[in-house]
Amino acid sequence: MSVLLLGISHRSAPVSVLERVAVGDTDRPKLTDRIMASSHVSEVMIVSTCNRVEVYAVVDAFHGALTDLGALLSEHSGLDLAELTKHAYVRYSEAAAEHLFAVAGGLDSMVVGEQQILGQIRAAYAASDAQQASGRTLHELAQQALRVGKKVHSETGIDKAGASVVSVALDRAADVLGSLAGRRAVVLGAGAMGGLSVAHLVRGGIGAVTVANRTVSRGARLAETAAEAGVEAVAVTLDDLADAVADADVLVTCTGAVGAVVTIADVHRALARRNTAARPLVICDLGLPRDVEPAVAGLPGVTVLDMATLQHDPAAGAAASDERAARDIVARELAAYLSGQRLAEVTPTVTALRQRAAEVVEAELMRLDSRLPGLADPQRDEVARTVRRVVDKLLHAPTVRVKQLATTPGGDSYAEALRELFELSPSTVQAVASPTEVAAVDTDNPGAALADDFTVSREVTE
């Protein structure tokens, strides 16, 4: 069983396509169930963020599984399969693991080095696990990816470019307004992105924050965090959004809703209620699909900073040296992970071989008892120890060597040869294999090399 990745991100598709493919929290369980219904898929995890949708599936057949995943994503997004394929990328086996490690390290994010992706991967795995759609393979892959991401952030300066898309958007908003200090802001949405937005606004010296959310109690909790930092903060319902925007300098939207939440009519009403008609309004639309109707950008005095705008912002980059250091960490950790995976695959075969040898020894000792029933116990015990020593010595070299060879590329072929030579049935090997908790891998002796990705993804031209 291998991991197949089918994905679409800001690097391969425009925002208009990402909006259609986006998988919300309400869509994820249904899509997960449909993918798990495929006869080729045994595990699945869907990573959906503001700039990517990636499906990681443990599959038994590459082409069959890819066909099923493509058809389901096409149906979910409403995109023709040919159009979807034009913007999608595929990674398989080792290349899928390499990609997820790079994503966890912030190397594939719109803002290189952003840390929010770690929480999003953790949430994606938790959602998969809650639906019993994850098993040993995805558990180990996801946990190792999270470790890699933490290591990248702790050992490099890759996150100095900006903590997230939120920070870049608010930096651009400050450029338009001159400063955020003393300004008034509205945050639409009280989820993770909303919380991050409030935190950045407070650090930027915002004077007042209004949190608008469908559930007032949740918005109130977020407003309290701003109030605790000494910022004037209140929570309102969506019905009061226009009034709140009328007094605001910045509107940050991040609801994750399907379809526009802020219409041109809403903004018209808000602008009509402003005390100063010439007062600028900056809208940071961080939703995917977008929360704000595109026509809003054409209103006088309104600046809309959406994902399409932020996609090409120079602040999203990271220093070349930090990026190289991060990629070196990903390469080392990937090699160690693959080495551990190959070793784990051969271990049941070695265990089954030793079990088979023990059974042969016991059978021969029983045969000895039937032929020499008068053999005294001390002599029988010495014969038994001698036979076992001989068998152990004969098996020691090949079993140690096959474990060493298993950590190299193509190492699974040695385990297969061992099974063939000693007539070990797959069912016997599977019977002695049992899931284990993920252990930290030894990065000082990776014993494996990076795999070449056989698929070239199409990227949006900068």
Short mmCIF file of C-alpha atoms in Angstrom, two decimals:
data_model
loop_
_atom_site.label_atom_id
_atom_site.label_comp_id
_atom_site.label_asym_id
_atom_site.label_seq_id
_atom_site.Cartn_x
_atom_site.Cartn_y
_atom_site.Cartn_z
CA MET A 1 0.00 0.00 0.00
CA SER A 2 1.36 3.44 -0.97
CA VAL A 3 0.32 7.06 -0.45
CA LEU A 4 -1.20 8.91 -3.39
CA LEU A 5 -1.54 12.69 -3.31
CA LEU A 6 -3.90 14.62 -5.59
CA GLY A 7 -3.76 18.35 -4.96
CA ILE A 8 -4.44 21.86 -6.20
CA SER A 9 -2.73 24.89 -4.67
CA HIS A 10 -1.90 28.53 -5.24
CA ARG A 11 1.15 27.35 -7.18
CA SER A 12 -0.85 25.35 -9.70
CA ALA A 13 -4.16 27.19 -10.00
CA PRO A 14 -5.67 30.67 -9.86
CA VAL A 15 -7.83 31.66 -6.90
CA SER A 16 -11.00 31.25 -8.97
CA VAL A 17 -10.24 27.53 -9.33
CA LEU A 18 -9.16 27.13 -5.70
CA GLU A 19 -12.48 28.61 -4.60
CA ARG A 20 -14.41 25.93 -6.43
CA VAL A 21 -12.27 23.06 -5.15
CA ALA A 22 -12.21 24.29 -1.53
CA VAL A 23 -13.41 21.73 1.02
CA GLY A 24 -15.14 23.30 4.01
CA ASP A 25 -15.60 21.74 7.42
CA THR A 26 -19.13 20.67 6.50
CA ASP A 27 -18.00 19.16 3.18
CA ARG A 28 -15.00 17.25 4.54
CA PRO A 29 -16.85 14.36 6.25
CA LYS A 30 -19.02 13.67 3.21
CA LEU A 31 -16.09 13.79 0.80
CA THR A 32 -14.01 11.61 3.11
CA ASP A 33 -16.75 8.97 3.22
CA ARG A 34 -17.08 8.98 -0.56
CA ILE A 35 -13.34 8.57 -1.05
CA MET A 36 -13.23 5.75 1.49
CA ALA A 37 -15.96 4.01 -0.51
CA SER A 38 -13.45 3.50 -3.33
CA SER A 39 -12.26 -0.11 -3.53
CA HIS A 40 -8.70 1.19 -4.06
CA VAL A 41 -8.50 3.38 -0.94
CA SER A 42 -7.96 2.23 2.65
CA GLU A 43 -7.06 5.54 4.34
CA VAL A 44 -7.58 9.21 3.46
CA MET A 45 -6.74 12.65 4.84
CA ILE A 46 -7.91 15.93 3.29
CA VAL A 47 -5.79 19.04 3.89
CA SER A 48 -7.83 22.13 2.92
CA THR A 49 -6.51 25.62 3.64
CA CYS A 50 -6.88 29.10 2.19
CA ASN A 51 -4.42 28.27 -0.58
CA ARG A 52 -4.54 24.50 -1.12
CA VAL A 53 -6.69 21.40 -1.25
CA GLU A 54 -4.74 18.15 -1.03
CA VAL A 55 -6.08 14.62 -0.72
CA TYR A 56 -3.66 12.06 0.75
CA ALA A 57 -4.92 8.51 0.21
CA VAL A 58 -3.40 5.12 1.01
CA VAL A 59 -4.09 3.08 -2.11
CA ASP A 60 -3.48 -0.37 -3.54
CA ALA A 61 -3.52 0.67 -7.20
CA PHE A 62 -2.20 3.97 -8.55
CA HIS A 63 -4.29 4.38 -11.71
CA GLY A 64 -7.55 3.09 -10.27
CA ALA A 65 -7.28 5.28 -7.18
CA LEU A 66 -6.27 8.35 -9.18
CA THR A 67 -9.28 7.89 -11.44
CA ASP A 68 -11.60 7.67 -8.43
CA LEU A 69 -10.07 10.70 -6.68
CA GLY A 70 -10.18 12.80 -9.83
CA ALA A 71 -13.82 11.95 -10.47
CA LEU A 72 -14.84 12.78 -6.90
CA LEU A 73 -12.97 16.11 -6.82
CA SER A 74 -14.42 16.99 -10.21
CA GLU A 75 -17.93 16.31 -8.96
CA HIS A 76 -17.30 18.17 -5.69
CA SER A 77 -15.95 21.28 -7.41
CA GLY A 78 -18.24 21.25 -10.44
CA LEU A 79 -15.15 21.52 -12.64
CA ASP A 80 -14.86 19.44 -15.77
CA LEU A 81 -12.30 16.68 -15.22
CA ALA A 82 -10.09 18.07 -18.01
CA GLU A 83 -10.12 21.51 -16.37
CA LEU A 84 -9.38 20.02 -12.96
CA THR A 85 -6.51 17.97 -14.36
CA LYS A 86 -5.00 21.06 -15.95
CA HIS A 87 -4.49 22.62 -12.52
CA ALA A 88 -3.86 19.53 -10.40
CA TYR A 89 -0.63 17.84 -9.38
CA VAL A 90 0.01 14.24 -8.41
CA ARG A 91 2.62 12.78 -6.07
CA TYR A 92 3.01 9.10 -5.27
CA SER A 93 4.76 7.09 -2.59
CA GLU A 94 8.04 8.75 -1.55
CA ALA A 95 7.26 11.92 -3.51
CA ALA A 96 3.97 12.31 -1.61
CA ALA A 97 5.81 12.15 1.72
CA GLU A 98 8.40 14.66 0.50
CA HIS A 99 5.66 17.07 -0.53
CA LEU A 100 3.83 16.86 2.80
CA PHE A 101 7.08 17.45 4.71
CA ALA A 102 7.76 20.54 2.58
CA VAL A 103 4.21 21.77 3.15
CA ALA A 104 4.55 21.27 6.92
CA GLY A 105 7.78 23.25 6.86
CA GLY A 106 6.02 26.20 5.22
CA LEU A 107 8.05 25.80 2.03
CA ASP A 108 5.00 25.48 -0.21
CA SER A 109 2.87 28.18 1.45
CA MET A 110 1.82 31.46 -0.10
CA VAL A 111 3.79 33.12 2.69
CA VAL A 112 6.94 31.00 2.84
CA GLY A 113 7.57 29.86 6.40
CA GLU A 114 4.09 30.48 7.80
CA GLN A 115 3.36 28.36 10.83
CA GLN A 116 -0.43 28.02 10.60
CA ILE A 117 -0.07 25.08 8.23
CA LEU A 118 1.08 22.92 11.14
CA GLY A 119 -2.23 23.41 12.90
CA GLN A 120 -4.09 22.79 9.65
CA ILE A 121 -2.30 19.48 9.06
CA ARG A 122 -2.97 18.48 12.66
CA ALA A 123 -6.65 19.34 12.23
CA ALA A 124 -6.82 17.43 8.93
CA TYR A 125 -5.41 14.30 10.56
CA ALA A 126 -7.72 14.68 13.57
CA ALA A 127 -10.73 14.94 11.25
CA SER A 128 -9.61 11.83 9.36
CA ASP A 129 -9.01 9.92 12.58
CA ALA A 130 -12.42 10.93 13.95
CA GLN A 131 -14.04 9.32 10.90
CA GLN A 132 -11.85 6.22 11.25
CA ALA A 133 -10.38 7.05 7.85
CA SER A 134 -6.75 6.96 9.02
CA GLY A 135 -4.61 3.98 9.86
CA ARG A 136 -1.00 3.23 10.55
CA THR A 137 0.35 4.69 7.30
CA LEU A 138 -1.29 8.10 7.53
CA HIS A 139 -0.73 8.26 11.28
CA GLU A 140 3.01 7.83 10.86
CA LEU A 141 3.17 10.15 7.84
CA ALA A 142 1.19 12.96 9.49
CA GLN A 143 3.04 12.75 12.81
CA GLN A 144 6.42 12.77 11.09
CA ALA A 145 5.35 15.74 8.93
CA LEU A 146 4.43 17.69 12.06
CA ARG A 147 7.82 16.90 13.58
CA VAL A 148 9.56 18.05 10.41
CA GLY A 149 7.61 21.30 10.40
CA LYS A 150 8.51 22.04 14.01
CA LYS A 151 12.16 21.28 13.32
CA VAL A 152 12.24 23.62 10.32
CA HIS A 153 10.81 26.47 12.36
CA SER A 154 13.06 25.88 15.36
CA GLU A 155 16.33 25.43 13.44
CA THR A 156 15.96 28.01 10.63
CA GLY A 157 14.80 31.59 10.29
CA ILE A 158 12.33 30.76 7.54
CA ASP A 159 9.36 32.26 9.40
CA LYS A 160 10.94 35.72 9.63
CA ALA A 161 9.29 36.73 6.35
CA GLY A 162 5.89 36.73 8.00
CA ALA A 163 3.83 34.60 10.33
CA SER A 164 0.98 34.09 7.89
CA VAL A 165 -1.14 35.44 5.09
CA VAL A 166 -2.87 37.50 7.79
CA SER A 167 0.31 39.38 8.68
CA VAL A 168 1.07 40.17 5.03
CA ALA A 169 -2.51 41.35 4.42
CA LEU A 170 -2.48 43.62 7.47
CA ASP A 171 0.94 44.98 6.55
CA ARG A 172 -0.48 45.98 3.17
CA ALA A 173 -3.54 47.46 4.89
CA ALA A 174 -1.21 49.55 7.08
CA ASP A 175 0.56 50.77 3.92
CA VAL A 176 -2.75 52.00 2.51
CA LEU A 177 -3.89 53.65 5.75
CA GLY A 178 -0.51 54.91 6.84
CA SER A 179 -0.69 52.88 10.08
CA LEU A 180 -3.02 50.62 12.03
CA ALA A 181 -2.33 52.44 15.27
CA GLY A 182 -5.51 53.89 16.70
CA ARG A 183 -7.64 52.63 13.77
CA ARG A 184 -10.88 50.67 14.03
CA ALA A 185 -11.19 47.17 12.64
CA VAL A 186 -13.94 44.61 12.02
CA VAL A 187 -13.10 40.91 11.96
CA LEU A 188 -15.74 38.79 10.23
CA GLY A 189 -15.43 35.20 11.46
CA ALA A 190 -14.32 33.90 14.86
CA GLY A 191 -12.46 30.79 13.75
CA ALA A 192 -8.71 30.16 13.74
CA MET A 193 -8.03 32.79 11.07
CA GLY A 194 -10.24 35.26 12.91
CA GLY A 195 -8.30 34.69 16.11
CA LEU A 196 -5.01 35.17 14.29
CA SER A 197 -6.33 38.38 12.72
CA VAL A 198 -7.32 39.81 16.10
CA ALA A 199 -3.90 38.92 17.52
CA HIS A 200 -2.10 40.70 14.66
CA LEU A 201 -4.38 43.73 14.89
CA VAL A 202 -3.68 44.05 18.61
CA ARG A 203 0.06 43.82 18.02
CA GLY A 204 -0.28 46.45 15.29
CA GLY A 205 -1.73 48.92 17.77
CA ILE A 206 -5.35 48.86 16.56
CA GLY A 207 -7.59 51.14 18.59
CA ALA A 208 -10.84 49.14 18.50
CA VAL A 209 -11.99 45.74 17.24
CA THR A 210 -15.49 44.50 16.43
CA VAL A 211 -15.90 40.74 15.94
CA ALA A 212 -18.87 39.81 13.74
CA ASN A 213 -19.90 36.18 13.81
CA ARG A 214 -23.01 34.04 13.34
CA THR A 215 -22.62 32.79 16.90
CA VAL A 216 -22.33 35.84 19.14
CA SER A 217 -20.96 33.85 22.10
CA ARG A 218 -18.01 32.64 20.06
CA GLY A 219 -17.38 36.15 18.77
CA ALA A 220 -17.58 37.46 22.34
CA ARG A 221 -14.83 35.08 23.47
CA LEU A 222 -12.56 36.37 20.71
CA ALA A 223 -13.42 39.98 21.58
CA GLU A 224 -12.49 39.28 25.19
CA THR A 225 -8.95 38.35 24.16
CA ALA A 226 -8.55 41.75 22.53
CA ALA A 227 -10.09 43.51 25.53
CA GLU A 228 -7.65 41.72 27.84
CA ALA A 229 -4.84 43.32 25.81
CA GLY A 230 -6.30 46.76 26.45
CA VAL A 231 -8.12 47.20 23.13
CA GLU A 232 -11.74 48.35 22.94
CA ALA A 233 -13.58 45.27 21.65
CA VAL A 234 -17.16 44.12 21.15
CA ALA A 235 -18.96 41.25 19.42
CA VAL A 236 -21.96 41.66 17.10
CA THR A 237 -24.15 39.49 14.90
CA LEU A 238 -23.98 39.50 11.11
CA ASP A 239 -27.10 41.69 11.07
CA ASP A 240 -25.02 44.50 12.59
CA LEU A 241 -22.14 44.10 10.13
CA ALA A 242 -22.99 47.18 8.02
CA ASP A 243 -23.09 49.44 11.08
CA ALA A 244 -19.76 48.07 12.29
CA VAL A 245 -18.10 48.55 8.89
CA ALA A 246 -19.44 52.11 8.70
CA ASP A 247 -17.13 53.01 11.59
CA ALA A 248 -14.19 50.86 10.51
CA ASP A 249 -10.96 51.47 8.66
CA VAL A 250 -10.20 47.78 8.13
CA LEU A 251 -12.46 44.78 7.52
CA VAL A 252 -10.86 41.33 7.75
CA THR A 253 -13.01 38.46 6.48
CA CYS A 254 -12.21 34.79 7.02
CA THR A 255 -15.43 32.81 7.39
CA GLY A 256 -14.82 29.72 5.26
CA ALA A 257 -18.40 30.05 4.00
CA VAL A 258 -19.44 28.87 0.55
CA GLY A 259 -20.36 31.96 -1.45
CA ALA A 260 -20.04 35.69 -0.75
CA VAL A 261 -20.85 36.85 2.78
CA VAL A 262 -20.11 40.54 2.11
CA THR A 263 -22.06 41.85 -0.88
CA ILE A 264 -21.68 45.10 -2.77
CA ALA A 265 -25.00 46.16 -1.25
CA ASP A 266 -23.63 45.58 2.27
CA VAL A 267 -20.60 47.76 1.59
CA HIS A 268 -22.75 50.43 -0.13
CA ARG A 269 -24.89 50.71 3.00
CA ALA A 270 -21.82 50.89 5.21
CA LEU A 271 -20.20 53.60 3.10
CA ALA A 272 -23.42 55.64 3.10
CA ARG A 273 -23.35 55.70 6.91
CA ARG A 274 -19.75 56.86 7.22
CA ASN A 275 -19.13 60.25 8.76
CA THR A 276 -16.49 61.10 6.17
CA ALA A 277 -17.17 59.96 2.63
CA ALA A 278 -13.51 60.23 1.67
CA ARG A 279 -12.38 57.99 4.53
CA PRO A 280 -10.67 54.93 2.99
CA LEU A 281 -11.75 51.38 3.77
CA VAL A 282 -9.39 48.42 3.38
CA ILE A 283 -10.95 44.96 3.08
CA CYS A 284 -8.71 41.95 3.62
CA ASP A 285 -10.60 39.01 2.12
CA LEU A 286 -8.81 35.91 3.40
CA GLY A 287 -11.67 33.50 2.75
CA LEU A 288 -11.53 30.63 0.30
CA PRO A 289 -13.92 30.70 -1.42
CA ARG A 290 -13.77 34.49 -1.17
CA ASP A 291 -16.10 36.18 1.29
CA VAL A 292 -16.44 39.46 -0.61
CA GLU A 293 -18.16 39.98 -3.95
CA PRO A 294 -15.59 40.96 -6.61
CA ALA A 295 -17.60 44.07 -7.54
CA VAL A 296 -16.80 45.60 -4.12
CA ALA A 297 -13.25 46.30 -5.34
CA GLY A 298 -14.67 48.81 -7.81
CA LEU A 299 -16.24 51.05 -5.16
CA PRO A 300 -14.54 54.45 -4.61
CA GLY A 301 -12.38 54.61 -1.52
CA VAL A 302 -12.37 50.84 -1.08
CA THR A 303 -9.22 48.70 -1.39
CA VAL A 304 -9.71 44.92 -1.49
CA LEU A 305 -6.74 42.72 -0.66
CA ASP A 306 -7.72 39.16 -1.52
CA MET A 307 -5.82 35.92 -1.96
CA ALA A 308 -5.16 36.66 -5.64
CA THR A 309 -3.49 39.95 -4.65
CA LEU A 310 -1.47 38.47 -1.78
CA GLN A 311 -0.36 35.54 -3.92
CA HIS A 312 2.27 37.71 -5.61
CA ASP A 313 3.26 39.90 -2.69
CA PRO A 314 7.08 40.05 -2.35
CA ALA A 315 6.77 39.85 1.45
CA ALA A 316 5.60 36.27 1.03
CA GLY A 317 9.13 35.15 0.22
CA ALA A 318 11.83 33.94 2.60
CA ALA A 319 15.55 34.55 2.62
CA ALA A 320 17.29 32.20 0.19
CA SER A 321 19.67 30.89 2.85
CA ASP A 322 16.84 30.08 5.25
CA GLU A 323 14.88 28.34 2.52
CA ARG A 324 17.91 26.24 1.56
CA ALA A 325 18.45 25.29 5.20
CA ALA A 326 14.78 24.31 5.50
CA ARG A 327 14.94 22.19 2.36
CA ASP A 328 18.06 20.44 3.68
CA ILE A 329 16.14 19.53 6.86
CA VAL A 330 13.24 18.21 4.79
CA ALA A 331 15.63 16.11 2.70
CA ARG A 332 17.34 14.59 5.76
CA GLU A 333 14.09 13.91 7.57
CA LEU A 334 12.54 12.38 4.46
CA ALA A 335 15.51 10.06 4.01
CA ALA A 336 15.27 8.97 7.64
CA TYR A 337 11.51 8.48 7.40
CA LEU A 338 11.78 6.37 4.25
CA SER A 339 14.55 4.32 5.81
CA GLY A 340 12.37 3.64 8.84
CA GLN A 341 9.40 2.74 6.64
CA ARG A 342 11.44 0.24 4.62
CA LEU A 343 12.83 -1.31 7.78
CA ALA A 344 9.32 -1.59 9.21
CA GLU A 345 8.19 -3.38 6.05
CA VAL A 346 10.92 -6.04 6.23
CA THR A 347 10.69 -6.64 10.00
CA PRO A 348 7.54 -8.83 9.80
CA THR A 349 9.26 -10.98 7.16
CA VAL A 350 12.31 -11.48 9.39
CA THR A 351 10.05 -12.27 12.36
CA ALA A 352 8.05 -14.76 10.29
CA LEU A 353 11.27 -16.44 9.14
CA ARG A 354 12.53 -16.88 12.69
CA GLN A 355 9.11 -18.15 13.72
CA ARG A 356 9.21 -20.65 10.88
CA ALA A 357 12.69 -21.78 11.93
CA ALA A 358 11.53 -22.25 15.55
CA GLU A 359 8.64 -24.41 14.37
CA VAL A 360 11.03 -26.59 12.34
CA VAL A 361 13.34 -26.97 15.35
CA GLU A 362 10.46 -28.01 17.63
CA ALA A 363 9.20 -30.48 15.04
CA GLU A 364 12.63 -32.10 14.76
CA LEU A 365 12.99 -32.30 18.54
CA MET A 366 9.64 -34.08 18.75
CA ARG A 367 10.83 -36.46 16.07
CA LEU A 368 13.99 -37.08 18.11
CA ASP A 369 11.86 -37.91 21.16
CA SER A 370 9.90 -40.49 19.19
CA ARG A 371 13.04 -42.15 17.88
CA LEU A 372 15.01 -42.03 21.14
CA PRO A 373 12.36 -42.24 23.87
CA GLY A 374 14.96 -43.25 26.46
CA LEU A 375 17.15 -40.17 25.96
CA ALA A 376 17.86 -38.57 29.32
CA ASP A 377 16.67 -34.99 29.88
CA PRO A 378 20.19 -33.46 30.21
CA GLN A 379 21.24 -34.98 26.89
CA ARG A 380 17.98 -33.93 25.22
CA ASP A 381 18.36 -30.36 26.50
CA GLU A 382 21.93 -30.17 25.19
CA VAL A 383 20.84 -31.42 21.76
CA ALA A 384 18.01 -28.84 21.72
CA ARG A 385 20.40 -25.99 22.60
CA THR A 386 22.86 -27.13 19.93
CA VAL A 387 20.20 -27.27 17.23
CA ARG A 388 18.87 -23.84 18.17
CA ARG A 389 22.37 -22.33 18.15
CA VAL A 390 23.04 -23.76 14.70
CA VAL A 391 19.76 -22.34 13.35
CA ASP A 392 20.34 -18.94 14.98
CA LYS A 393 23.85 -18.70 13.54
CA LEU A 394 22.66 -19.66 10.08
CA LEU A 395 19.86 -17.05 10.19
CA HIS A 396 21.84 -14.26 11.84
CA ALA A 397 23.82 -13.03 8.84
CA PRO A 398 20.98 -13.05 6.27
CA THR A 399 18.47 -11.44 8.64
CA VAL A 400 20.87 -8.69 9.72
CA ARG A 401 21.88 -8.07 6.12
CA VAL A 402 18.32 -7.97 4.81
CA LYS A 403 17.47 -5.31 7.43
CA GLN A 404 20.45 -3.25 6.29
CA LEU A 405 19.53 -3.62 2.63
CA ALA A 406 15.89 -2.82 3.35
CA THR A 407 16.79 0.76 4.29
CA THR A 408 18.13 1.44 0.79
CA PRO A 409 16.02 2.40 -2.25
CA GLY A 410 14.39 -0.72 -3.65
CA GLY A 411 15.03 -2.53 -0.37
CA ASP A 412 11.60 -4.14 -0.35
CA SER A 413 12.80 -6.51 -3.08
CA TYR A 414 15.15 -8.19 -0.59
CA ALA A 415 12.30 -8.96 1.77
CA GLU A 416 10.34 -10.33 -1.17
CA ALA A 417 13.28 -12.57 -2.09
CA LEU A 418 13.47 -13.81 1.51
CA ARG A 419 9.77 -14.69 1.48
CA GLU A 420 10.19 -16.53 -1.81
CA LEU A 421 13.31 -18.46 -0.77
CA PHE A 422 11.84 -19.68 2.52
CA GLU A 423 8.27 -20.08 1.22
CA LEU A 424 6.79 -17.59 3.68
CA SER A 425 3.18 -16.93 2.76
CA PRO A 426 1.94 -13.30 2.82
CA SER A 427 -0.69 -14.26 5.41
CA THR A 428 2.00 -15.53 7.76
CA VAL A 429 3.99 -12.31 7.42
CA GLN A 430 0.87 -10.20 7.93
CA ALA A 431 -0.05 -12.18 11.03
CA VAL A 432 3.13 -11.18 12.85
CA ALA A 433 2.93 -7.53 11.76
CA SER A 434 1.25 -5.20 14.25
CA PRO A 435 0.77 -1.42 14.26
CA THR A 436 3.20 0.52 16.40
CA GLU A 437 3.29 4.05 17.71
CA VAL A 438 5.42 6.46 15.73
CA ALA A 439 8.94 6.71 17.03
CA ALA A 440 11.39 9.48 16.26
CA VAL A 441 13.63 8.49 13.39
CA ASP A 442 17.41 8.60 13.42
CA THR A 443 18.37 11.52 11.21
CA ASP A 444 22.09 10.83 11.66
CA ASN A 445 21.85 7.65 9.60
CA PRO A 446 19.07 8.14 7.06
CA GLY A 447 20.12 5.35 4.72
CA ALA A 448 17.81 6.44 1.93
CA ALA A 449 17.75 8.96 -0.88
CA LEU A 450 15.12 11.33 -2.18
CA ALA A 451 12.80 9.92 -4.80
CA ASP A 452 12.38 11.69 -8.09
CA ASP A 453 8.84 12.94 -8.57
CA PHE A 454 7.49 11.43 -11.76
CA THR A 455 4.85 14.14 -12.16
CA VAL A 456 5.60 17.75 -12.99
CA SER A 457 2.94 20.06 -11.57
CA ARG A 458 1.75 23.01 -13.53
CA GLU A 459 2.44 26.25 -11.71
CA VAL A 460 0.87 29.65 -12.13
CA THR A 461 3.24 31.94 -13.98
CA GLU A 462 4.48 34.70 -11.69
#
